[in-house]
């Protein structure tokens, strides 16, 4: 099923994100996690792409396992270090496998990377165009409520996002954020500039203190004072931090839904128990 169709139902949706293993001998363990996630009946499950496309087969294997579980997979596809021929090959494979949802991403710039003279892809909107030309895919894209780290300004970031959505993006998923006011402000600015694609709010339950620096690096997000207090109080106790992180994420989600944001995406970090705790905490709300 296309994610655009899932979102069009105007019901509360909760989706999960997973990542493939780094080594092939871990693939079966990751498939077990897929089954744990699928048992929670999320709206869909996305699977990230290997750096520079190095784990393309791993991503495909997990996406197909999600499909076998009866759930809708969202296949992440990065383009920065790929040729058009490589991207065309991946898209053809997805069509053969019956996978119709793709999250189009530029990808991180590798250290000491210099763009070749004949580099085909520089930005995600170029990938969106290729996907749309290739076939009948539902295409998602990423956005940054607190501004992409490489953008000149918040306004410039929105202009780039508008350019991307105008190429045929069917939905947007935000990077993680920990202050809902930041998200609501971002959503309003998107509306004012003419971005019409549905926006899914990305939430990451911080369940251990080691996630914090990585979270800041990935999304440029800030931690509000009340969350900083949680880290300071519980950060040294693994179980307490895990419980507090799940509770904070649940409070964020409930507040988002109460204020009209029905579409939520959970960055699970492959933690099936965390995904289950989130869904249990929302059970009556989701089925309202």
XYZ file of C-alpha atoms in Angstrom:
288
model
C 0.000 0.000 0.000
C 1.236 3.493 -0.769
C 2.011 5.667 2.244
C 0.182 8.573 0.605
C -2.979 6.426 0.768
C -2.332 5.566 4.429
C -1.970 9.245 5.309
C -5.059 10.212 3.311
C -7.268 8.258 5.718
C -6.894 11.093 8.259
C -6.492 8.568 11.055
C -3.734 8.512 13.659
C -0.681 6.755 12.198
C 2.403 5.536 14.033
C 5.289 4.195 11.958
C 8.707 2.785 12.838
C 12.197 3.198 11.433
C 14.794 0.405 11.398
C 18.308 0.045 10.060
C 19.933 -2.991 8.403
C 22.902 -4.756 10.027
C 26.480 -3.878 9.104
C 27.436 -7.517 8.584
C 25.505 -10.157 6.681
C 25.819 -12.681 9.516
C 23.559 -10.384 11.584
C 20.757 -10.364 9.009
C 18.690 -13.110 10.654
C 18.841 -11.333 14.008
C 17.604 -8.153 12.359
C 14.785 -10.112 10.715
C 13.717 -11.220 14.192
C 13.508 -7.550 15.112
C 11.355 -6.971 12.025
C 8.877 -9.553 13.319
C 8.869 -7.907 16.764
C 8.167 -4.532 15.159
C 5.535 -5.945 12.808
C 3.680 -7.518 15.758
C 2.969 -3.972 16.985
C 0.980 -3.269 13.800
C 2.573 0.050 12.840
C 1.227 2.009 9.894
C 4.442 1.226 8.000
C 8.101 0.398 8.688
C 10.975 2.230 7.032
C 14.455 0.785 6.577
C 17.537 2.937 6.165
C 20.100 2.739 3.373
C 23.751 1.744 3.792
C 26.350 4.512 3.669
C 27.286 5.202 0.036
C 24.945 2.373 -0.908
C 27.317 -0.226 0.511
C 24.496 -2.223 2.088
C 21.933 -1.985 -0.701
C 21.279 -5.725 -0.533
C 20.905 -5.561 3.240
C 18.267 -2.826 2.947
C 16.392 -4.805 0.294
C 16.502 -7.957 2.417
C 14.960 -6.176 5.409
C 12.398 -4.325 3.272
C 11.264 -7.622 1.769
C 11.040 -9.181 5.242
C 8.782 -6.316 6.316
C 6.599 -7.055 3.289
C 6.506 -10.776 4.154
C 5.178 -9.829 7.598
C 2.237 -8.142 5.923
C 3.451 -4.615 6.706
C 4.177 -1.726 4.336
C 7.914 -1.087 3.813
C 9.446 2.333 3.116
C 12.802 1.970 1.388
C 15.379 4.690 2.083
C 17.464 5.591 -0.966
C 20.473 7.929 -0.930
C 22.038 9.297 -4.094
C 25.091 11.442 -3.368
C 27.707 8.816 -4.156
C 25.613 6.854 -6.676
C 25.470 6.969 -10.444
C 22.149 7.288 -12.251
C 22.680 3.743 -13.536
C 23.003 2.485 -9.959
C 19.835 4.283 -8.878
C 17.934 2.981 -11.916
C 19.068 -0.551 -11.061
C 17.850 -0.236 -7.455
C 14.493 1.185 -8.559
C 14.009 -1.639 -11.059
C 14.693 -4.168 -8.285
C 12.165 -2.454 -6.028
C 9.547 -2.657 -8.764
C 10.235 -6.366 -9.189
C 9.863 -6.879 -5.436
C 6.600 -4.918 -5.318
C 8.025 -2.205 -3.053
C 6.333 1.067 -3.972
C 7.410 3.527 -1.239
C 10.790 5.270 -1.354
C 12.284 7.913 0.941
C 14.531 10.049 -1.273
C 17.636 11.336 0.502
C 20.828 13.002 -0.629
C 22.878 11.233 2.012
C 25.684 12.503 4.217
C 28.768 13.924 2.532
C 31.680 11.529 3.203
C 34.789 12.980 4.813
C 37.193 14.481 2.237
C 34.603 13.946 -0.517
C 35.055 16.059 -3.651
C 32.281 16.187 -6.226
C 33.512 14.645 -9.496
C 33.137 16.788 -12.623
C 30.424 14.467 -13.923
C 28.680 13.963 -10.599
C 25.007 13.325 -11.394
C 23.401 13.902 -7.996
C 24.076 16.891 -5.772
C 20.692 17.294 -4.052
C 17.738 15.142 -3.016
C 15.332 16.895 -5.407
C 17.344 15.453 -8.315
C 16.744 11.968 -6.925
C 13.028 12.707 -6.503
C 12.807 13.575 -10.207
C 14.520 10.334 -11.237
C 12.268 8.204 -9.005
C 9.136 9.859 -10.373
C 10.341 9.348 -13.957
C 11.168 5.709 -13.295
C 7.763 4.475 -12.220
C 4.686 4.804 -10.053
C 6.439 5.186 -6.701
C 5.175 7.012 -3.637
C 8.072 9.300 -2.720
C 8.848 10.739 0.681
C 11.562 13.188 1.713
C 13.182 14.409 4.913
C 12.914 17.832 6.528
C 14.523 19.621 9.463
C 12.295 21.487 11.935
C 15.394 23.146 13.397
C 17.079 23.894 10.026
C 19.395 21.650 8.038
C 22.949 21.993 9.423
C 24.247 23.035 5.976
C 21.569 25.680 5.276
C 22.386 29.375 5.237
C 19.210 30.266 7.122
C 15.806 28.919 8.129
C 14.215 30.698 5.157
C 16.760 29.288 2.710
C 16.136 25.826 4.158
C 12.394 26.197 3.506
C 13.040 27.340 -0.070
C 15.122 24.202 -0.698
C 12.370 22.092 0.864
C 9.735 23.745 -1.336
C 11.897 23.015 -4.376
C 12.060 19.373 -3.332
C 8.316 18.994 -2.728
C 7.528 20.706 -6.041
C 9.366 17.854 -7.794
C 6.660 15.426 -6.697
C 7.244 14.536 -3.044
C 4.153 12.837 -1.608
C 4.977 13.265 2.108
C 7.653 14.614 4.423
C 9.152 13.113 7.573
C 10.936 15.368 10.031
C 14.208 14.686 11.709
C 13.859 14.186 15.438
C 12.956 17.092 17.704
C 12.342 17.333 21.437
C 10.342 20.556 21.672
C 6.887 20.388 20.090
C 6.686 24.169 19.765
C 9.601 23.934 17.320
C 7.609 21.469 15.223
C 4.381 23.477 15.237
C 6.276 26.625 14.237
C 7.991 24.725 11.417
C 4.690 23.292 10.183
C 3.132 26.749 10.085
C 6.096 28.168 8.140
C 5.784 25.307 5.638
C 2.119 26.181 5.143
C 2.883 29.854 4.597
C 5.499 29.146 1.929
C 3.140 26.815 0.059
C 4.401 23.356 1.040
C 1.332 21.134 0.834
C 2.776 17.642 1.345
C 1.655 15.920 4.583
C 4.273 16.186 7.328
C 5.034 13.229 9.604
C 6.549 14.151 12.973
C 9.746 12.219 13.757
C 10.191 11.239 17.410
C 13.212 9.500 18.931
C 12.866 8.027 22.426
C 16.241 8.762 24.046
C 16.789 5.624 26.102
C 20.474 6.040 26.929
C 22.736 9.024 27.368
C 25.089 7.916 24.565
C 22.367 8.741 21.998
C 22.434 12.429 22.829
C 25.518 13.625 20.946
C 24.597 11.510 17.935
C 21.096 12.991 17.934
C 22.470 16.526 17.917
C 24.925 15.649 15.142
C 22.233 14.092 12.928
C 19.504 16.672 13.249
C 20.940 19.779 14.868
C 18.190 19.472 17.475
C 18.150 21.246 20.817
C 17.087 19.756 24.105
C 14.561 21.788 26.130
C 15.298 22.464 29.765
C 12.848 19.831 31.037
C 14.505 17.119 28.945
C 17.994 18.217 29.989
C 16.839 17.767 33.597
C 15.785 14.189 32.804
C 19.207 13.429 31.328
C 20.967 14.969 34.313
C 18.838 13.058 36.807
C 18.630 9.633 35.118
C 21.460 9.566 32.564
C 23.751 7.402 34.691
C 21.100 4.761 35.389
C 20.380 2.708 32.257
C 16.967 1.387 33.249
C 15.730 4.668 34.687
C 16.916 6.581 31.604
C 15.178 4.094 29.325
C 11.887 4.429 31.187
C 12.147 8.211 31.378
C 12.996 8.428 27.668
C 9.943 6.398 26.687
C 7.684 8.471 28.958
C 9.028 11.730 27.514
C 8.462 10.464 23.959
C 4.920 9.395 24.860
C 4.175 12.813 26.340
C 5.479 14.440 23.158
C 3.314 12.221 20.977
C 0.169 12.727 23.055
C 0.658 16.499 22.904
C 1.200 16.361 19.130
C -1.948 14.306 18.561
C -4.004 16.461 20.924
C -3.012 19.472 18.822
C -3.964 17.919 15.498
C -0.743 16.195 14.394
C -1.974 12.694 13.583
C 1.080 11.251 11.813
C 3.988 10.102 14.000
C 7.221 8.325 13.044
C 9.331 6.596 15.709
C 13.103 6.314 15.331
C 13.291 2.975 17.127
C 17.056 2.324 16.872
C 16.014 -1.324 16.301
C 14.722 -1.593 19.867
C 11.622 -3.747 19.685
C 10.829 -3.343 23.374
C 10.850 0.450 23.049
C 8.538 0.284 20.026
C 6.206 -2.016 21.979
C 6.204 0.320 24.993
C 5.294 3.283 22.789
C 2.437 1.411 21.148
C 1.153 0.121 24.483
C 1.173 3.648 25.860
C -0.876 4.853 22.874
C -3.189 1.849 22.490
C -6.478 3.557 23.321
C -5.468 6.834 21.668
C -4.609 5.160 18.353
C -7.900 3.269 18.350
C -9.981 6.292 19.325
